[in-house]
XYZ file of N, CA and C in Angstrom:
651
model
N 0.845 -1.203 0.000
C 0.000 0.000 0.000
C 0.882 1.256 0.000
N 0.677 2.128 -0.988
C 1.487 3.339 -1.117
C 0.770 4.502 -0.409
N 1.194 4.795 0.827
C 0.503 5.822 1.596
C 0.829 7.242 1.108
N 1.974 7.393 0.435
C 2.283 8.700 -0.161
C 1.290 9.018 -1.276
N 0.968 7.986 -2.048
C -0.017 8.152 -3.126
C -1.392 8.497 -2.526
N -1.742 7.788 -1.449
C -3.029 8.050 -0.785
C -3.089 9.493 -0.276
N -1.982 9.935 0.320
C -1.927 11.301 0.847
C -2.073 12.333 -0.281
N -1.439 12.053 -1.412
C -1.469 12.988 -2.536
C -2.869 13.121 -3.135
N -3.590 12.004 -3.187
C -4.895 12.024 -3.866
C -6.088 12.132 -2.903
N -5.810 12.229 -1.620
C -6.911 12.363 -0.650
C -7.800 13.578 -0.913
N -7.218 14.753 -1.286
C -8.091 15.910 -1.551
C -9.159 15.641 -2.613
N -8.843 14.815 -3.593
C -9.846 14.487 -4.628
C -11.022 13.737 -3.998
N -10.716 12.841 -3.057
C -11.783 12.081 -2.397
C -12.583 12.966 -1.441
N -11.886 13.918 -0.811
C -12.596 14.847 0.078
C -13.612 15.665 -0.723
N -13.168 16.176 -1.881
C -14.061 16.955 -2.750
C -15.244 16.100 -3.227
N -14.941 14.858 -3.615
C -16.000 13.954 -4.081
C -16.948 13.589 -2.934
N -16.398 13.490 -1.713
C -17.244 13.156 -0.561
C -18.244 14.270 -0.280
N -17.801 15.533 -0.421
C -18.729 16.663 -0.229
C -19.834 16.642 -1.288
N -19.461 16.298 -2.508
C -20.477 16.205 -3.562
C -21.475 15.095 -3.242
N -20.950 13.957 -2.771
C -21.814 12.828 -2.402
C -22.752 13.216 -1.261
N -22.214 13.936 -0.266
C -23.042 14.377 0.864
C -24.128 15.352 0.410
N -23.743 16.276 -0.473
C -24.711 17.243 -0.998
C -25.828 16.526 -1.758
N -25.430 15.602 -2.579
C -26.397 14.808 -3.345
C -27.318 14.020 -2.414
N -26.728 13.356 -1.414
C -27.516 12.540 -0.485
C -28.482 13.419 0.317
N -28.024 14.602 0.736
C -28.881 15.501 1.520
C -30.156 15.845 0.747
N -29.993 16.302 -0.490
C -31.170 16.697 -1.273
C -32.041 15.502 -1.638
N -31.390 14.391 -1.969
C -32.158 13.194 -2.322
C -32.991 12.692 -1.153
N -32.382 12.667 0.050
C -33.085 12.173 1.236
C -34.177 13.153 1.655
N -33.857 14.462 1.623
C -34.860 15.471 2.002
C -36.094 15.386 1.096
N -35.854 15.318 -0.209
C -36.980 15.245 -1.147
C -37.752 13.937 -0.991
N -37.043 12.853 -0.696
C -37.748 11.570 -0.534
C -38.649 11.604 0.707
N -38.201 12.284 1.769
C -39.049 12.421 2.967
C -40.283 13.262 2.645
N -40.088 14.353 1.892
C -41.228 15.202 1.506
C -42.216 14.405 0.659
N -41.697 13.628 -0.289
C -42.580 12.805 -1.134
C -43.342 11.796 -0.271
N -42.632 11.197 0.689
C -43.280 10.220 1.572
C -44.410 10.846 2.375
N -44.185 12.067 2.886
C -45.219 12.752 3.670
C -46.414 13.105 2.771
N -46.131 13.564 1.556
C -47.222 13.902 0.624
C -48.072 12.661 0.327
N -47.394 11.533 0.083
C -48.129 10.284 -0.202
C -48.998 9.890 0.994
N -48.433 10.043 2.219
C -49.213 9.699 3.411
C -50.419 10.622 3.540
N -50.224 11.928 3.261
C -51.322 12.890 3.388
C -52.435 12.584 2.387
N -52.048 12.197 1.175
C -53.056 11.864 0.146
C -53.920 10.698 0.617
N -53.278 9.713 1.235
C -54.038 8.555 1.724
C -54.840 8.916 2.967
N -54.302 9.818 3.803
C -55.022 10.228 5.015
C -56.306 10.970 4.649
N -56.182 11.891 3.692
C -57.356 12.678 3.299
C -58.268 11.922 2.320
N -57.807 10.712 1.939
C -58.586 9.859 1.020
C -58.972 10.604 -0.256
N -57.959 11.196 -0.892
C -58.182 11.888 -2.169
C -58.234 10.828 -3.263
N -59.447 10.464 -3.625
C -59.655 9.242 -4.421
C -58.909 9.235 -5.741
N -58.934 10.374 -6.465
C -58.314 10.339 -7.803
C -56.785 10.331 -7.739
N -56.212 10.667 -6.572
C -54.749 10.648 -6.448
C -54.211 9.332 -5.861
N -55.070 8.613 -5.131
C -54.603 7.369 -4.490
C -54.077 6.344 -5.509
N -54.774 6.122 -6.645
C -54.201 5.174 -7.635
C -52.860 5.642 -8.183
N -52.710 6.976 -8.321
C -51.423 7.502 -8.812
C -50.309 7.222 -7.790
N -50.627 7.440 -6.504
C -49.644 7.166 -5.445
C -49.288 5.683 -5.432
N -50.305 4.825 -5.500
C -50.038 3.379 -5.498
C -49.205 2.958 -6.713
N -49.539 3.535 -7.871
C -48.776 3.225 -9.089
C -47.335 3.690 -8.975
N -47.151 4.890 -8.426
C -45.789 5.425 -8.240
C -44.980 4.517 -7.320
N -45.593 4.088 -6.193
C -44.862 3.243 -5.238
C -44.441 1.921 -5.886
N -45.354 1.324 -6.636
C -45.018 0.050 -7.288
C -43.927 0.240 -8.338
N -44.060 1.306 -9.135
C -43.059 1.563 -10.186
C -41.688 1.830 -9.574
N -41.675 2.648 -8.539
C -40.401 3.026 -7.920
C -39.722 1.848 -7.239
N -40.500 1.067 -6.495
C -39.915 -0.025 -5.714
C -39.520 -1.220 -6.571
N -40.094 -1.325 -7.757
C -39.847 -2.506 -8.587
C -38.960 -2.227 -9.798
N -38.309 -1.074 -9.796
C -37.317 -0.805 -10.844
C -36.018 -0.351 -10.167
N -34.881 -0.832 -10.643
C -33.594 -0.454 -10.017
C -33.281 1.016 -10.242
N -32.536 1.590 -9.308
C -32.112 2.986 -9.443
C -31.306 3.189 -10.711
N -30.512 2.178 -11.053
C -29.685 2.270 -12.258
C -30.546 2.551 -13.494
N -31.656 1.819 -13.620
C -32.545 1.996 -14.773
C -33.207 3.370 -14.721
N -33.601 3.808 -13.529
C -34.224 5.133 -13.388
C -33.250 6.230 -13.821
N -31.969 6.077 -13.434
C -30.975 7.076 -13.817
C -30.722 7.059 -15.327
N -30.702 5.869 -15.918
C -30.551 5.767 -17.378
C -31.673 6.522 -18.078
N -32.908 6.332 -17.570
C -34.058 6.994 -18.187
C -33.932 8.514 -18.070
N -33.557 8.987 -16.848
C -33.462 10.433 -16.630
C -32.351 11.060 -17.469
N -31.211 10.368 -17.552
C -30.031 10.966 -18.183
C -30.003 10.755 -19.700
N -30.443 9.545 -20.135
C -30.359 9.249 -21.562
C -31.722 9.279 -22.252
N -32.784 9.012 -21.482
C -34.117 8.936 -22.097
C -34.788 10.287 -22.250
N -34.730 11.113 -21.205
C -35.432 12.406 -21.253
C -34.921 13.340 -22.356
N -33.600 13.375 -22.638
C -33.158 14.240 -23.747
C -33.835 13.899 -25.077
N -34.252 12.632 -25.253
C -34.973 12.258 -26.485
C -36.323 12.960 -26.557
N -36.831 13.363 -25.372
C -38.126 14.058 -25.315
C -37.922 15.573 -25.198
N -36.685 15.999 -25.346
C -36.381 17.432 -25.296
C -36.153 17.963 -23.899
N -36.008 17.076 -22.922
C -35.767 17.513 -21.536
C -34.329 17.165 -21.159
N -33.535 18.185 -20.927
C -32.119 17.966 -20.588
C -31.867 18.357 -19.137
N -31.381 17.426 -18.372
C -31.079 17.672 -16.960
C -29.592 17.464 -16.729
N -29.041 18.199 -15.766
C -27.625 18.010 -15.423
C -27.457 16.664 -14.714
N -26.204 16.219 -14.631
C -25.923 14.949 -13.943
C -26.404 15.008 -12.492
N -26.131 16.147 -11.843
C -26.510 16.283 -10.437
C -28.033 16.226 -10.276
N -28.751 16.926 -11.147
C -30.223 16.921 -11.071
C -30.768 15.509 -11.279
N -30.207 14.801 -12.268
C -30.648 13.417 -12.517
C -30.442 12.559 -11.272
N -29.282 12.724 -10.632
C -28.966 11.900 -9.459
C -29.912 12.220 -8.305
N -30.170 13.519 -8.064
C -31.081 13.899 -6.976
C -32.488 13.390 -7.250
N -32.968 13.603 -8.469
C -34.326 13.157 -8.817
C -34.430 11.634 -8.706
N -33.392 10.932 -9.179
C -33.404 9.472 -9.099
C -33.469 8.985 -7.661
N -32.644 9.578 -6.805
C -32.652 9.171 -5.389
C -33.995 9.496 -4.731
N -34.520 10.698 -5.025
C -35.800 11.105 -4.426
C -36.938 10.214 -4.925
N -36.895 9.871 -6.218
C -37.940 9.010 -6.793
C -37.918 7.630 -6.138
N -36.715 7.081 -5.975
C -36.595 5.763 -5.348
C -36.926 5.840 -3.852
N -36.304 6.810 -3.169
C -36.473 6.895 -1.716
C -37.874 7.303 -1.297
N -38.544 8.108 -2.123
C -39.886 8.577 -1.768
C -40.867 7.441 -1.546
N -40.770 6.397 -2.356
C -41.697 5.266 -2.210
C -41.424 4.499 -0.919
N -40.142 4.353 -0.573
C -39.809 3.658 0.674
C -40.228 4.498 1.879
N -40.024 5.818 1.778
C -40.452 6.692 2.863
C -41.976 6.663 3.001
N -42.678 6.632 1.875
C -44.140 6.601 1.911
C -44.643 5.363 2.649
N -44.000 4.232 2.378
C -44.396 3.001 3.057
C -44.080 3.062 4.554
N -42.950 3.683 4.891
C -42.589 3.826 6.312
C -43.612 4.693 7.030
N -43.980 5.824 6.409
C -44.965 6.716 7.023
C -46.335 6.046 7.096
N -46.657 5.240 6.086
C -47.948 4.533 6.111
C -48.015 3.586 7.308
N -46.920 2.841 7.529
C -46.893 1.927 8.671
C -46.995 2.701 9.989
N -46.301 3.847 10.040
C -46.382 4.679 11.238
C -47.775 5.226 11.450
N -48.409 5.642 10.342
C -49.780 6.167 10.411
C -50.744 5.103 10.926
N -50.568 3.894 10.412
C -51.475 2.814 10.813
C -51.290 2.406 12.278
N -50.131 2.765 12.843
C -49.881 2.395 14.245
C -50.578 3.345 15.225
N -51.030 4.505 14.731
C -51.712 5.459 15.623
C -53.087 4.887 15.994
N -53.327 4.806 17.290
C -54.560 4.175 17.749
C -55.796 5.003 17.387
N -56.858 4.298 17.040
C -58.105 4.975 16.675
C -58.613 5.832 17.824
N -58.395 5.349 19.050
C -58.884 6.090 20.219
C -58.240 7.468 20.315
N -56.965 7.574 19.888
C -56.289 8.866 19.939
C -56.818 9.813 18.863
N -57.135 9.256 17.707
C -57.728 10.083 16.647
C -59.105 10.568 17.095
N -59.860 9.667 17.690
C -61.198 10.041 18.177
C -61.102 11.082 19.291
N -60.072 10.939 20.145
C -59.879 11.918 21.223
C -59.563 13.290 20.644
N -58.739 13.305 19.582
C -58.419 14.574 18.925
C -59.643 15.219 18.322
N -60.470 14.404 17.683
C -61.705 14.934 17.071
C -62.672 15.434 18.140
N -62.695 14.724 19.295
C -63.652 15.085 20.355
C -63.333 16.442 20.983
N -62.055 16.868 20.928
C -61.705 18.177 21.491
C -61.723 19.275 20.421
N -62.236 18.918 19.257
C -62.466 19.928 18.224
C -61.320 20.174 17.263
N -60.350 19.232 17.188
C -59.263 19.422 16.222
C -59.785 19.198 14.807
N -59.329 20.051 13.891
C -59.688 19.858 12.482
C -58.848 18.714 11.905
N -59.138 18.334 10.677
C -58.374 17.267 10.018
C -56.902 17.675 9.889
N -56.665 18.944 9.546
C -55.277 19.421 9.396
C -54.547 19.398 10.734
N -55.227 19.871 11.788
C -54.604 19.871 13.124
C -54.361 18.451 13.606
N -55.304 17.570 13.322
C -55.161 16.163 13.714
C -53.927 15.548 13.051
N -53.760 15.856 11.765
C -52.611 15.317 11.030
C -51.297 15.913 11.552
N -51.318 17.232 11.839
C -50.083 17.921 12.243
C -49.673 17.620 13.682
N -50.661 17.583 14.596
C -50.326 17.514 16.025
C -50.491 16.125 16.654
N -51.257 15.263 16.029
C -51.513 13.944 16.635
C -50.886 12.820 15.811
N -51.238 12.796 14.518
C -50.848 11.632 13.712
C -49.378 11.679 13.281
N -48.968 12.804 12.664
C -47.604 12.861 12.110
C -46.514 12.656 13.174
N -46.579 13.330 14.356
C -45.519 13.084 15.359
C -45.436 11.626 15.795
N -46.598 11.007 16.010
C -46.587 9.603 16.442
C -46.154 8.676 15.313
N -46.633 8.984 14.113
C -46.256 8.156 12.964
C -44.752 8.238 12.732
N -44.205 9.455 12.861
C -42.761 9.637 12.662
C -41.968 8.873 13.714
N -42.452 8.922 14.964
C -41.761 8.242 16.057
C -41.717 6.728 15.820
N -42.852 6.168 15.438
C -42.925 4.713 15.206
C -42.137 4.320 13.958
N -42.199 5.197 12.949
C -41.567 4.851 11.670
C -40.077 5.157 11.646
N -39.543 5.772 12.704
C -38.143 6.218 12.682
C -37.147 5.101 12.350
N -37.259 3.901 12.961
C -36.301 2.846 12.581
C -36.329 2.527 11.084
N -37.536 2.509 10.533
C -37.664 2.231 9.102
C -37.112 3.394 8.273
N -37.384 4.635 8.719
C -36.856 5.812 8.015
C -35.329 5.818 8.073
N -34.784 5.458 9.238
C -33.321 5.392 9.391
C -32.715 4.397 8.400
N -33.360 3.245 8.290
C -32.866 2.221 7.352
C -32.921 2.752 5.917
N -33.977 3.509 5.608
C -34.092 4.091 4.266
C -32.982 5.112 4.007
N -32.661 5.908 5.023
C -31.605 6.921 4.861
C -30.255 6.250 4.587
N -29.950 5.201 5.363
C -28.688 4.470 5.132
C -28.692 3.825 3.746
N -29.850 3.280 3.377
C -29.998 2.656 2.054
C -29.712 3.677 0.944
N -30.270 4.895 1.090
C -30.079 5.917 0.058
C -28.632 6.416 0.022
N -28.008 6.491 1.202
C -26.590 6.876 1.224
C -25.746 5.871 0.435
N -26.053 4.600 0.609
C -25.304 3.572 -0.126
C -25.608 3.629 -1.628
N -26.866 3.966 -1.951
C -27.250 4.018 -3.364
C -26.541 5.142 -4.119
N -25.979 6.128 -3.389
C -25.255 7.196 -4.097
C -24.054 6.645 -4.860
N -23.640 5.432 -4.506
C -22.472 4.849 -5.191
C -22.776 4.498 -6.647
N -24.044 4.595 -7.043
C -24.412 4.235 -8.420
C -24.366 5.441 -9.362
N -24.433 6.657 -8.788
C -24.673 7.829 -9.634
C -23.516 8.165 -10.574
N -22.360 7.529 -10.390
C -21.258 7.807 -11.316
C -21.623 7.385 -12.738
N -22.673 6.569 -12.871
C -23.110 6.104 -14.187
C -23.616 7.258 -15.055
N -24.001 8.383 -14.408
C -24.442 9.552 -15.187
C -23.347 10.630 -15.184
N -22.110 10.183 -15.140
C -20.939 11.068 -15.272
C -20.858 12.109 -14.166
N -21.272 11.748 -12.965
C -21.153 12.639 -11.818
C -19.894 12.251 -11.050
N -19.049 13.245 -10.776
C -17.729 12.959 -10.186
C -17.835 12.690 -8.693
N -18.528 11.620 -8.344
C -18.662 11.250 -6.929
C -17.475 10.365 -6.523
N -17.595 9.725 -5.373
C -16.480 8.925 -4.854
C -16.116 7.763 -5.781
N -17.121 7.056 -6.260
C -16.848 5.900 -7.130
C -16.218 6.357 -8.445
N -16.715 7.477 -8.963
C -16.173 8.023 -10.218
C -14.683 8.344 -10.055
N -14.342 9.001 -8.937
C -12.939 9.361 -8.682
C -12.085 8.099 -8.530
N -12.604 7.106 -7.807
C -11.856 5.861 -7.623
C -11.594 5.177 -8.963
N -12.631 5.119 -9.809
C -12.468 4.485 -11.120
C -11.472 5.267 -11.973
N -11.528 6.588 -11.861
C -10.620 7.450 -12.613
C -9.163 7.179 -12.226
N -8.918 7.085 -10.920
C -7.550 6.854 -10.437
C -7.057 5.474 -10.852
N -7.928 4.485 -10.764
C -7.534 3.125 -11.176
C -7.193 3.104 -12.662
N -8.034 3.799 -13.458
C -7.809 3.825 -14.902
C -6.544 4.552 -15.294
N -6.207 5.617 -14.571
C -5.047 6.441 -14.942
C -3.739 5.915 -14.365
N -3.792 5.419 -13.123
C -2.542 5.085 -12.430
C -2.419 3.599 -12.056
N -3.458 2.840 -12.296
C -3.448 1.401 -11.961
C -3.160 1.149 -10.477
N -3.557 2.088 -9.617
C -3.354 1.927 -8.173
C -4.672 1.443 -7.554
N -5.038 0.219 -7.870
C -6.353 -0.313 -7.481
C -6.509 -0.402 -5.962
N -5.512 -0.956 -5.286
C -5.626 -1.133 -3.827
C -5.799 0.211 -3.118
N -4.980 1.183 -3.522
C -5.020 2.490 -2.864
C -6.370 3.185 -3.129
N -6.833 3.109 -4.376
C -8.099 3.769 -4.737
C -9.279 3.128 -3.991
N -9.294 1.799 -3.942
C -10.391 1.116 -3.248
C -10.331 1.360 -1.741
N -9.109 1.434 -1.214
C -8.948 1.731 0.221
C -9.551 3.103 0.546
N -9.211 4.115 -0.272
C -9.755 5.463 -0.037
C -11.269 5.494 -0.232
N -11.767 4.693 -1.179
C -13.214 4.645 -1.422
C -13.952 4.070 -0.214
N -13.423 2.958 0.319
C -14.058 2.314 1.478
C -14.031 3.244 2.692
N -12.871 3.836 2.931
C -12.727 4.735 4.080
C -13.679 5.930 3.952
N -13.807 6.454 2.742
C -14.681 7.624 2.522
C -16.130 7.289 2.858
N -16.615 6.154 2.351
C -18.007 5.773 2.633
C -18.208 5.447 4.112
N -17.156 4.852 4.712
C -17.247 4.534 6.141
C -17.361 5.816 6.970
N -16.591 6.838 6.594
C -16.624 8.116 7.318
C -17.994 8.786 7.163
N -18.633 8.593 6.027
C -19.951 9.207 5.798
C -21.057 8.421 6.499
N -21.040 7.097 6.343
C -22.200 6.290 6.764
C -22.164 5.921 8.245
N -20.984 5.595 8.761
C -20.926 5.138 10.156
C -21.429 6.184 11.154
N -20.973 7.447 11.109
C -21.515 8.442 12.046
C -23.021 8.662 11.861
N -23.471 8.605 10.610
C -24.907 8.762 10.350
C -25.699 7.635 11.006
N -25.186 6.427 10.858
C -25.853 5.270 11.452
C -25.890 5.378 12.975
N -24.764 5.782 13.569
C -24.706 5.910 15.034
C -25.656 6.998 15.520
N -25.714 8.108 14.786
C -26.605 9.212 15.158
C -28.078 8.773 15.096
N -28.428 8.051 14.042
C -29.820 7.596 13.896
C -30.171 6.577 14.979
N -29.223 5.713 15.316
C -29.454 4.735 16.386
C -29.687 5.443 17.715
N -28.878 6.465 17.987
C -29.047 7.255 19.219
C -30.417 7.931 19.239
N -30.813 8.473 18.087
C -32.111 9.158 17.988
C -33.266 8.179 18.215
N -33.125 6.978 17.642
C -34.164 5.950 17.836
C -34.313 5.606 19.321
N -33.183 5.464 20.009
C -33.238 5.127 21.438
C -33.897 6.240 22.233
N -33.583 7.493 21.875
C -34.191 8.637 22.559
C -35.705 8.653 22.352
N -36.116 8.395 21.118
C -37.546 8.406 20.798
C -38.259 7.256 21.502
N -37.594 6.105 21.550
C -38.180 4.932 22.212
C -38.344 5.191 23.696
N -37.327 5.837 24.300
C -37.394 6.160 25.723
C -38.502 7.172 26.005
N -38.680 8.109 25.065
C -39.704 9.138 25.253
C -41.108 8.549 25.170
N -41.259 7.492 24.331
C -42.588 6.870 24.183
C -42.951 6.021 25.389
N -41.905 5.445 26.066
C -42.172 4.503 27.163
C -42.462 5.241 28.474
């Protein structure tokens, strides 16, 4: 292992790691928003939108991210829609993650006891207040372990976005291997980079889950 080489090329991985974090932040944030919107549509029983939500969830969960990115990056330009690599990656992650988040929120929503909803209605809460103050906090608390798993899943899925020519960690690693044939060093930096990103996130989410569990008990 050539540690001088690793030291020389570490800044490239640091830059790529920030890009990966930026991409993951927007992808995860948008997927949570999509999940909440899907839950709200089902809560309010908006009949003409429910089949669309169900269709979206099935389409998203049953197609690989790789194929979704191919469609966004190579398919949409055929229809006159040109998106940057970064936009394609964010949209792809949000499209995939939104369906998983929607299912997590649905499970959390279903865990809220009917008696609590009835209690909220009995004190005069509107449907919006019921959703904001009673259902969503409890649903989020119950769904947190599942949401945490989705966040880690989406962080790992960022390793695919180099397929749309985005200079993320995998792209940089492949570039270094191709140019310098330093496979061990490049893979070592790639593993360490993802470990530095994912491990603290996982520990933080685990701590948050324990706090929420303690608060519920």
